[in-house]
Amino acid sequence: MPGMEDFHNGSEGSFNSDEADSVVKECIENVVAGDDYSQSQVNKWTASIVERCLTQLVKMGKPYKYIVTCAVMQKTGAGLHTANSCYWDTAMDGSCTVRWENRTMYCVVSVFAVAIA
Amino acid sequence: MDNYQMEEDPMLTTFVVDEVRKIINESVESILGGNVYQHIRVKQWNSSVTEQCLSHLSKLGKPFKYIVNCIIMQKTGAGLQTACACFWDNSTDGNCSVKWENESMYCIVTVFGMAI
């Protein structure tokens, strides 16, 4: 959707997606950097990533409700496509999506922030 | 003297999972049903599924903000794991996740609804 990738200039009352981007990248690196895809561990990884991201975002103390989603996929050549569509207040709310990969897996994390009135 | 108390109908102000699940199932079936995974069409399908879900959700007329997330993955034996965490008001907000599949692909649609 056009407008969802816009950078909001850190002003009071709009979502700073750049800040969220760096928080998410750090959380992903902390959980899976250096690991190979593992069926038995992936459950734990996705849970850790979303929990960590959420905790860090809430610590920023802004008046937002947050949703963090994470998808981890094994690299085997399969096609994967994700899309998001949002019905909200475009001035106050925002999202940020981070795509990360290593040799054996892809990780896509999306953060949605909805302003509390 | 008659005492008449107006009670707020919870159906109008809370996220009703069954209603949303029905909308998702109908949207996915109408767009992906009977189709085989094709790289050139998947982007269009993804947009259509999310847009159709969103338009039906907004037609419900509830005071909610919605987020619709759709993942389409080709069936080749690869592993996929998804997770989500939410920081919101548990009494009014909610989510609904539907996993659909046919012979050639998986489709996972998640709807998040937050009361205004």
PDB file of C-alpha atoms in Angstrom:
ATOM      1  CA  MET A   1       0.000   0.000   0.000  1.00  0.00           C
ATOM      2  CA  PRO A   2       1.521   3.375  -0.867  1.00  0.00           C
ATOM      3  CA  GLY A   3       2.488   5.454   2.117  1.00  0.00           C
ATOM      4  CA  MET A   4       3.191   2.553   4.414  1.00  0.00           C
ATOM      5  CA  GLU A   5       6.939   2.730   3.805  1.00  0.00           C
ATOM      6  CA  ASP A   6       7.169   6.501   4.421  1.00  0.00           C
ATOM      7  CA  PHE A   7       9.693   7.643   6.947  1.00  0.00           C
ATOM      8  CA  HIS A   8       8.053   9.672   9.696  1.00  0.00           C
ATOM      9  CA  ASN A   9      10.373  12.250  11.119  1.00  0.00           C
ATOM     10  CA  GLY A  10      10.311  11.218  14.795  1.00  0.00           C
ATOM     11  CA  SER A  11       7.774  13.932  15.564  1.00  0.00           C
ATOM     12  CA  GLU A  12       5.404  13.554  18.466  1.00  0.00           C
ATOM     13  CA  GLY A  13       2.303  11.672  17.391  1.00  0.00           C
ATOM     14  CA  SER A  14       3.568   9.564  14.511  1.00  0.00           C
ATOM     15  CA  PHE A  15       5.318   6.254  14.309  1.00  0.00           C
ATOM     16  CA  ASN A  16       9.091   6.262  13.909  1.00  0.00           C
ATOM     17  CA  SER A  17       9.703   3.273  11.660  1.00  0.00           C
ATOM     18  CA  ASP A  18      13.462   3.806  11.525  1.00  0.00           C
ATOM     19  CA  GLU A  19      13.768   3.366  15.256  1.00  0.00           C
ATOM     20  CA  ALA A  20      11.608   0.229  15.146  1.00  0.00           C
ATOM     21  CA  ASP A  21      13.715  -1.105  12.271  1.00  0.00           C
ATOM     22  CA  SER A  22      16.910  -1.010  14.317  1.00  0.00           C
ATOM     23  CA  VAL A  23      15.214  -2.520  17.378  1.00  0.00           C
ATOM     24  CA  VAL A  24      13.946  -5.434  15.289  1.00  0.00           C
ATOM     25  CA  LYS A  25      17.275  -6.051  13.526  1.00  0.00           C
ATOM     26  CA  GLU A  26      19.017  -6.220  16.869  1.00  0.00           C
ATOM     27  CA  CYS A  27      16.472  -8.702  18.268  1.00  0.00           C
ATOM     28  CA  ILE A  28      16.749 -11.003  15.235  1.00  0.00           C
ATOM     29  CA  GLU A  29      20.551 -10.959  15.386  1.00  0.00           C
ATOM     30  CA  ASN A  30      20.502 -11.761  19.075  1.00  0.00           C
ATOM     31  CA  VAL A  31      18.295 -14.801  18.581  1.00  0.00           C
ATOM     32  CA  VAL A  32      19.322 -16.490  15.320  1.00  0.00           C
ATOM     33  CA  ALA A  33      22.591 -15.019  14.029  1.00  0.00           C
ATOM     34  CA  GLY A  34      24.998 -17.865  13.395  1.00  0.00           C
ATOM     35  CA  ASP A  35      22.388 -20.625  13.630  1.00  0.00           C
ATOM     36  CA  ASP A  36      21.303 -23.002  10.879  1.00  0.00           C
ATOM     37  CA  TYR A  37      17.628 -23.751  10.302  1.00  0.00           C
ATOM     38  CA  SER A  38      16.524 -26.404  12.754  1.00  0.00           C
ATOM     39  CA  GLN A  39      13.031 -27.905  12.887  1.00  0.00           C
ATOM     40  CA  SER A  40      13.292 -28.491  16.629  1.00  0.00           C
ATOM     41  CA  GLN A  41      14.482 -24.985  17.479  1.00  0.00           C
ATOM     42  CA  VAL A  42      12.465 -22.817  15.123  1.00  0.00           C
ATOM     43  CA  ASN A  43       9.454 -22.717  17.426  1.00  0.00           C
ATOM     44  CA  LYS A  44      11.605 -21.295  20.204  1.00  0.00           C
ATOM     45  CA  TRP A  45      13.261 -18.782  17.873  1.00  0.00           C
ATOM     46  CA  THR A  46      10.072 -17.238  16.541  1.00  0.00           C
ATOM     47  CA  ALA A  47       8.652 -16.949  20.054  1.00  0.00           C
ATOM     48  CA  SER A  48      11.865 -15.320  21.328  1.00  0.00           C
ATOM     49  CA  ILE A  49      12.052 -12.878  18.448  1.00  0.00           C
ATOM     50  CA  VAL A  50       8.482 -11.626  18.853  1.00  0.00           C
ATOM     51  CA  GLU A  51       8.742 -11.402  22.622  1.00  0.00           C
ATOM     52  CA  ARG A  52      12.011  -9.514  22.549  1.00  0.00           C
ATOM     53  CA  CYS A  53      10.832  -7.073  19.902  1.00  0.00           C
ATOM     54  CA  LEU A  54       7.624  -6.416  21.789  1.00  0.00           C
ATOM     55  CA  THR A  55       9.446  -5.845  25.088  1.00  0.00           C
ATOM     56  CA  GLN A  56      11.899  -3.400  23.498  1.00  0.00           C
ATOM     57  CA  LEU A  57       9.131  -1.515  21.726  1.00  0.00           C
ATOM     58  CA  VAL A  58       7.008  -1.184  24.846  1.00  0.00           C
ATOM     59  CA  LYS A  59      10.080   0.091  26.742  1.00  0.00           C
ATOM     60  CA  MET A  60      10.152   3.088  24.394  1.00  0.00           C
ATOM     61  CA  GLY A  61       7.135   4.242  26.396  1.00  0.00           C
ATOM     62  CA  LYS A  62       5.097   5.608  23.503  1.00  0.00           C
ATOM     63  CA  PRO A  63       1.265   5.615  23.475  1.00  0.00           C
ATOM     64  CA  TYR A  64       0.896   2.738  21.005  1.00  0.00           C
ATOM     65  CA  LYS A  65      -0.605  -0.728  20.821  1.00  0.00           C
ATOM     66  CA  TYR A  66       1.847  -3.045  19.068  1.00  0.00           C
ATOM     67  CA  ILE A  67       1.622  -6.196  16.974  1.00  0.00           C
ATOM     68  CA  VAL A  68       4.798  -8.045  16.047  1.00  0.00           C
ATOM     69  CA  THR A  69       4.721 -10.951  13.596  1.00  0.00           C
ATOM     70  CA  CYS A  70       7.620 -13.159  12.592  1.00  0.00           C
ATOM     71  CA  ALA A  71       7.936 -15.810   9.875  1.00  0.00           C
ATOM     72  CA  VAL A  72      11.000 -18.059   9.591  1.00  0.00           C
ATOM     73  CA  MET A  73      11.385 -20.178   6.493  1.00  0.00           C
ATOM     74  CA  GLN A  74      13.955 -22.785   5.555  1.00  0.00           C
ATOM     75  CA  LYS A  75      15.880 -22.032   2.360  1.00  0.00           C
ATOM     76  CA  THR A  76      15.019 -24.735  -0.138  1.00  0.00           C
ATOM     77  CA  GLY A  77      14.117 -22.717  -3.198  1.00  0.00           C
ATOM     78  CA  ALA A  78      10.393 -22.613  -2.420  1.00  0.00           C
ATOM     79  CA  GLY A  79       8.529 -19.418  -3.224  1.00  0.00           C
ATOM     80  CA  LEU A  80       7.155 -17.321  -0.368  1.00  0.00           C
ATOM     81  CA  HIS A  81       5.113 -14.160  -0.634  1.00  0.00           C
ATOM     82  CA  THR A  82       3.695 -12.105   2.223  1.00  0.00           C
ATOM     83  CA  ALA A  83       1.406  -9.070   2.109  1.00  0.00           C
ATOM     84  CA  ASN A  84      -0.158  -6.773   4.711  1.00  0.00           C
ATOM     85  CA  SER A  85      -3.095  -4.485   4.402  1.00  0.00           C
ATOM     86  CA  CYS A  86      -4.157  -2.055   7.133  1.00  0.00           C
ATOM     87  CA  TYR A  87      -7.295  -0.109   7.882  1.00  0.00           C
ATOM     88  CA  TRP A  88      -6.222   2.614  10.297  1.00  0.00           C
ATOM     89  CA  ASP A  89      -5.311   6.255  10.810  1.00  0.00           C
ATOM     90  CA  THR A  90      -2.475   6.879   8.349  1.00  0.00           C
ATOM     91  CA  ALA A  91      -1.292   9.993  10.173  1.00  0.00           C
ATOM     92  CA  MET A  92      -0.691   8.334  13.535  1.00  0.00           C
ATOM     93  CA  ASP A  93      -0.255   4.637  12.881  1.00  0.00           C
ATOM     94  CA  GLY A  94       2.546   2.893  11.053  1.00  0.00           C
ATOM     95  CA  SER A  95       4.427  -0.281  10.358  1.00  0.00           C
ATOM     96  CA  CYS A  96       7.888  -1.529   9.630  1.00  0.00           C
ATOM     97  CA  THR A  97       9.004  -4.789   8.017  1.00  0.00           C
ATOM     98  CA  VAL A  98      12.484  -6.259   8.288  1.00  0.00           C
ATOM     99  CA  ARG A  99      13.743  -9.038   6.014  1.00  0.00           C
ATOM    100  CA  TRP A 100      16.772 -10.933   7.262  1.00  0.00           C
ATOM    101  CA  GLU A 101      18.528 -14.020   5.953  1.00  0.00           C
ATOM    102  CA  ASN A 102      21.497 -16.236   6.446  1.00  0.00           C
ATOM    103  CA  ARG A 103      22.746 -19.292   4.601  1.00  0.00           C
ATOM    104  CA  THR A 104      19.917 -21.620   5.632  1.00  0.00           C
ATOM    105  CA  MET A 105      16.870 -19.504   6.407  1.00  0.00           C
ATOM    106  CA  TYR A 106      14.821 -16.368   5.806  1.00  0.00           C
ATOM    107  CA  CYS A 107      13.255 -14.341   8.591  1.00  0.00           C
ATOM    108  CA  VAL A 108      10.583 -11.698   7.997  1.00  0.00           C
ATOM    109  CA  VAL A 109       9.466  -9.599  10.963  1.00  0.00           C
ATOM    110  CA  SER A 110       6.686  -6.993  10.783  1.00  0.00           C
ATOM    111  CA  VAL A 111       5.837  -4.456  13.453  1.00  0.00           C
ATOM    112  CA  PHE A 112       2.495  -2.630  13.429  1.00  0.00           C
ATOM    113  CA  ALA A 113       1.927   0.310  15.778  1.00  0.00           C
ATOM    114  CA  VAL A 114      -1.567   1.635  16.363  1.00  0.00           C
ATOM    115  CA  ALA A 115      -1.927   4.905  18.270  1.00  0.00           C
ATOM    116  CA  ILE A 116      -4.002   4.937  21.409  1.00  0.00           C
ATOM    117  CA  ALA A 117      -6.421   7.855  21.313  1.00  0.00           C
TER     118      ALA A 117
ATOM    119  CA  MET B   1     -41.601   4.354  36.891  1.00  0.00           C
ATOM    120  CA  ASP B   2     -39.969   2.170  34.311  1.00  0.00           C
ATOM    121  CA  ASN B   3     -36.252   1.656  34.642  1.00  0.00           C
ATOM    122  CA  TYR B   4     -34.757   0.967  31.276  1.00  0.00           C
ATOM    123  CA  GLN B   5     -31.060   0.214  31.178  1.00  0.00           C
ATOM    124  CA  MET B   6     -29.240   0.427  27.876  1.00  0.00           C
ATOM    125  CA  GLU B   7     -26.603  -2.250  27.757  1.00  0.00           C
ATOM    126  CA  GLU B   8     -23.850  -2.090  25.230  1.00  0.00           C
ATOM    127  CA  ASP B   9     -23.988  -5.103  22.948  1.00  0.00           C
ATOM    128  CA  PRO B  10     -20.558  -6.783  23.250  1.00  0.00           C
ATOM    129  CA  MET B  11     -20.922  -8.027  19.678  1.00  0.00           C
ATOM    130  CA  LEU B  12     -20.588  -4.433  18.507  1.00  0.00           C
ATOM    131  CA  THR B  13     -17.503  -3.467  20.480  1.00  0.00           C
ATOM    132  CA  THR B  14     -15.390  -6.601  20.733  1.00  0.00           C
ATOM    133  CA  PHE B  15     -13.511  -8.645  18.197  1.00  0.00           C
ATOM    134  CA  VAL B  16     -15.683 -11.611  17.200  1.00  0.00           C
ATOM    135  CA  VAL B  17     -13.421 -14.414  16.037  1.00  0.00           C
ATOM    136  CA  ASP B  18     -16.038 -16.554  14.257  1.00  0.00           C
ATOM    137  CA  GLU B  19     -17.306 -13.693  12.170  1.00  0.00           C
ATOM    138  CA  VAL B  20     -13.780 -12.852  11.045  1.00  0.00           C
ATOM    139  CA  ARG B  21     -12.852 -16.478  10.372  1.00  0.00           C
ATOM    140  CA  LYS B  22     -15.808 -16.746   8.027  1.00  0.00           C
ATOM    141  CA  ILE B  23     -14.712 -13.645   6.122  1.00  0.00           C
ATOM    142  CA  ILE B  24     -11.158 -14.959   5.749  1.00  0.00           C
ATOM    143  CA  ASN B  25     -12.264 -18.401   4.578  1.00  0.00           C
ATOM    144  CA  GLU B  26     -14.568 -16.943   1.962  1.00  0.00           C
ATOM    145  CA  SER B  27     -11.936 -14.528   0.648  1.00  0.00           C
ATOM    146  CA  VAL B  28      -9.179 -17.131   0.375  1.00  0.00           C
ATOM    147  CA  GLU B  29     -11.424 -19.719  -1.221  1.00  0.00           C
ATOM    148  CA  SER B  30     -12.765 -17.321  -3.811  1.00  0.00           C
ATOM    149  CA  ILE B  31      -9.300 -16.173  -4.872  1.00  0.00           C
ATOM    150  CA  LEU B  32      -7.083 -19.241  -4.474  1.00  0.00           C
ATOM    151  CA  GLY B  33      -9.575 -22.088  -4.740  1.00  0.00           C
ATOM    152  CA  GLY B  34      -8.754 -24.356  -7.685  1.00  0.00           C
ATOM    153  CA  ASN B  35      -5.483 -22.576  -8.540  1.00  0.00           C
ATOM    154  CA  VAL B  36      -1.966 -23.998  -8.743  1.00  0.00           C
ATOM    155  CA  TYR B  37       0.994 -22.043  -7.286  1.00  0.00           C
ATOM    156  CA  GLN B  38       2.436 -19.775  -9.964  1.00  0.00           C
ATOM    157  CA  HIS B  39       5.238 -17.344  -9.234  1.00  0.00           C
ATOM    158  CA  ILE B  40       3.924 -14.686 -11.626  1.00  0.00           C
ATOM    159  CA  ARG B  41       0.436 -14.680 -10.133  1.00  0.00           C
ATOM    160  CA  VAL B  42       1.180 -14.941  -6.439  1.00  0.00           C
ATOM    161  CA  LYS B  43       1.700 -11.206  -5.914  1.00  0.00           C
ATOM    162  CA  GLN B  44      -1.709 -10.474  -7.402  1.00  0.00           C
ATOM    163  CA  TRP B  45      -3.359 -13.204  -5.305  1.00  0.00           C
ATOM    164  CA  ASN B  46      -1.779 -11.888  -2.139  1.00  0.00           C
ATOM    165  CA  SER B  47      -3.023  -8.354  -2.781  1.00  0.00           C
ATOM    166  CA  SER B  48      -6.470  -9.603  -3.676  1.00  0.00           C
ATOM    167  CA  VAL B  49      -6.833 -11.731  -0.563  1.00  0.00           C
ATOM    168  CA  THR B  50      -5.733  -8.946   1.778  1.00  0.00           C
ATOM    169  CA  GLU B  51      -7.844  -6.317   0.028  1.00  0.00           C
ATOM    170  CA  GLN B  52     -10.948  -8.452  -0.056  1.00  0.00           C
ATOM    171  CA  CYS B  53     -10.628  -9.373   3.623  1.00  0.00           C
ATOM    172  CA  LEU B  54     -10.085  -5.752   4.574  1.00  0.00           C
ATOM    173  CA  SER B  55     -13.057  -4.490   2.608  1.00  0.00           C
ATOM    174  CA  HIS B  56     -15.398  -7.096   4.137  1.00  0.00           C
ATOM    175  CA  LEU B  57     -14.069  -6.303   7.604  1.00  0.00           C
ATOM    176  CA  SER B  58     -14.624  -2.579   7.213  1.00  0.00           C
ATOM    177  CA  LYS B  59     -18.158  -3.301   5.960  1.00  0.00           C
ATOM    178  CA  LEU B  60     -18.899  -4.815   9.389  1.00  0.00           C
ATOM    179  CA  GLY B  61     -19.052  -1.195  10.507  1.00  0.00           C
ATOM    180  CA  LYS B  62     -17.410  -1.734  13.890  1.00  0.00           C
ATOM    181  CA  PRO B  63     -15.212   0.885  15.561  1.00  0.00           C
ATOM    182  CA  PHE B  64     -12.028  -1.081  14.865  1.00  0.00           C
ATOM    183  CA  LYS B  65      -8.691  -0.652  13.161  1.00  0.00           C
ATOM    184  CA  TYR B  66      -7.654  -3.777  11.238  1.00  0.00           C
ATOM    185  CA  ILE B  67      -4.419  -5.345  10.059  1.00  0.00           C
ATOM    186  CA  VAL B  68      -4.564  -8.242   7.594  1.00  0.00           C
ATOM    187  CA  ASN B  69      -1.454 -10.331   7.000  1.00  0.00           C
ATOM    188  CA  CYS B  70      -1.329 -12.978   4.258  1.00  0.00           C
ATOM    189  CA  ILE B  71       1.459 -15.486   3.544  1.00  0.00           C
ATOM    190  CA  ILE B  72       1.402 -17.730   0.488  1.00  0.00           C
ATOM    191  CA  MET B  73       4.012 -20.473   0.277  1.00  0.00           C
ATOM    192  CA  GLN B  74       4.697 -23.044  -2.405  1.00  0.00           C
ATOM    193  CA  LYS B  75       4.579 -26.662  -1.216  1.00  0.00           C
ATOM    194  CA  THR B  76       8.054 -28.089  -1.608  1.00  0.00           C
ATOM    195  CA  GLY B  77       8.673 -29.579   1.798  1.00  0.00           C
ATOM    196  CA  ALA B  78      10.344 -26.472   3.235  1.00  0.00           C
ATOM    197  CA  GLY B  79       9.636 -25.676   6.866  1.00  0.00           C
ATOM    198  CA  LEU B  80       7.825 -22.468   7.804  1.00  0.00           C
ATOM    199  CA  GLN B  81       7.132 -21.181  11.299  1.00  0.00           C
ATOM    200  CA  THR B  82       5.250 -18.001  12.138  1.00  0.00           C
ATOM    201  CA  ALA B  83       4.625 -16.309  15.484  1.00  0.00           C
ATOM    202  CA  CYS B  84       3.078 -13.085  16.693  1.00  0.00           C
ATOM    203  CA  ALA B  85       3.010 -11.108  19.914  1.00  0.00           C
ATOM    204  CA  CYS B  86       0.589  -8.298  20.721  1.00  0.00           C
ATOM    205  CA  PHE B  87       0.516  -5.460  23.214  1.00  0.00           C
ATOM    206  CA  TRP B  88      -3.106  -4.272  23.398  1.00  0.00           C
ATOM    207  CA  ASP B  89      -6.328  -4.246  25.339  1.00  0.00           C
ATOM    208  CA  ASN B  90      -7.319  -7.868  25.967  1.00  0.00           C
ATOM    209  CA  SER B  91     -10.954  -7.116  26.609  1.00  0.00           C
ATOM    210  CA  THR B  92     -11.696  -5.561  23.226  1.00  0.00           C
ATOM    211  CA  ASP B  93      -8.919  -6.504  20.814  1.00  0.00           C
ATOM    212  CA  GLY B  94      -8.268  -9.840  19.181  1.00  0.00           C
ATOM    213  CA  ASN B  95      -6.865 -11.810  16.306  1.00  0.00           C
ATOM    214  CA  CYS B  96      -7.869 -14.671  14.083  1.00  0.00           C
ATOM    215  CA  SER B  97      -5.553 -16.895  12.073  1.00  0.00           C
ATOM    216  CA  VAL B  98      -6.610 -19.238   9.276  1.00  0.00           C
ATOM    217  CA  LYS B  99      -4.407 -21.818   7.560  1.00  0.00           C
ATOM    218  CA  TRP B 100      -5.629 -22.903   4.139  1.00  0.00           C
ATOM    219  CA  GLU B 101      -4.000 -25.301   1.709  1.00  0.00           C
ATOM    220  CA  ASN B 102      -4.445 -27.076  -1.560  1.00  0.00           C
ATOM    221  CA  GLU B 103      -2.136 -29.441  -3.441  1.00  0.00           C
ATOM    222  CA  SER B 104       0.419 -26.839  -4.467  1.00  0.00           C
ATOM    223  CA  MET B 105       0.439 -24.152  -1.810  1.00  0.00           C
ATOM    224  CA  TYR B 106      -0.239 -23.022   1.738  1.00  0.00           C
ATOM    225  CA  CYS B 107      -1.959 -19.782   2.609  1.00  0.00           C
ATOM    226  CA  ILE B 108      -1.919 -18.349   6.135  1.00  0.00           C
ATOM    227  CA  VAL B 109      -4.087 -15.292   6.786  1.00  0.00           C
ATOM    228  CA  THR B 110      -4.057 -13.471  10.115  1.00  0.00           C
ATOM    229  CA  VAL B 111      -6.396 -10.609  11.006  1.00  0.00           C
ATOM    230  CA  PHE B 112      -5.719  -8.329  13.983  1.00  0.00           C
ATOM    231  CA  GLY B 113      -8.507  -6.054  15.194  1.00  0.00           C
ATOM    232  CA  MET B 114      -8.010  -3.216  17.655  1.00  0.00           C
ATOM    233  CA  ALA B 115     -10.823  -1.190  19.151  1.00  0.00           C
ATOM    234  CA  ILE B 116     -10.640   2.532  18.630  1.00  0.00           C
TER     235      ILE B 116
END
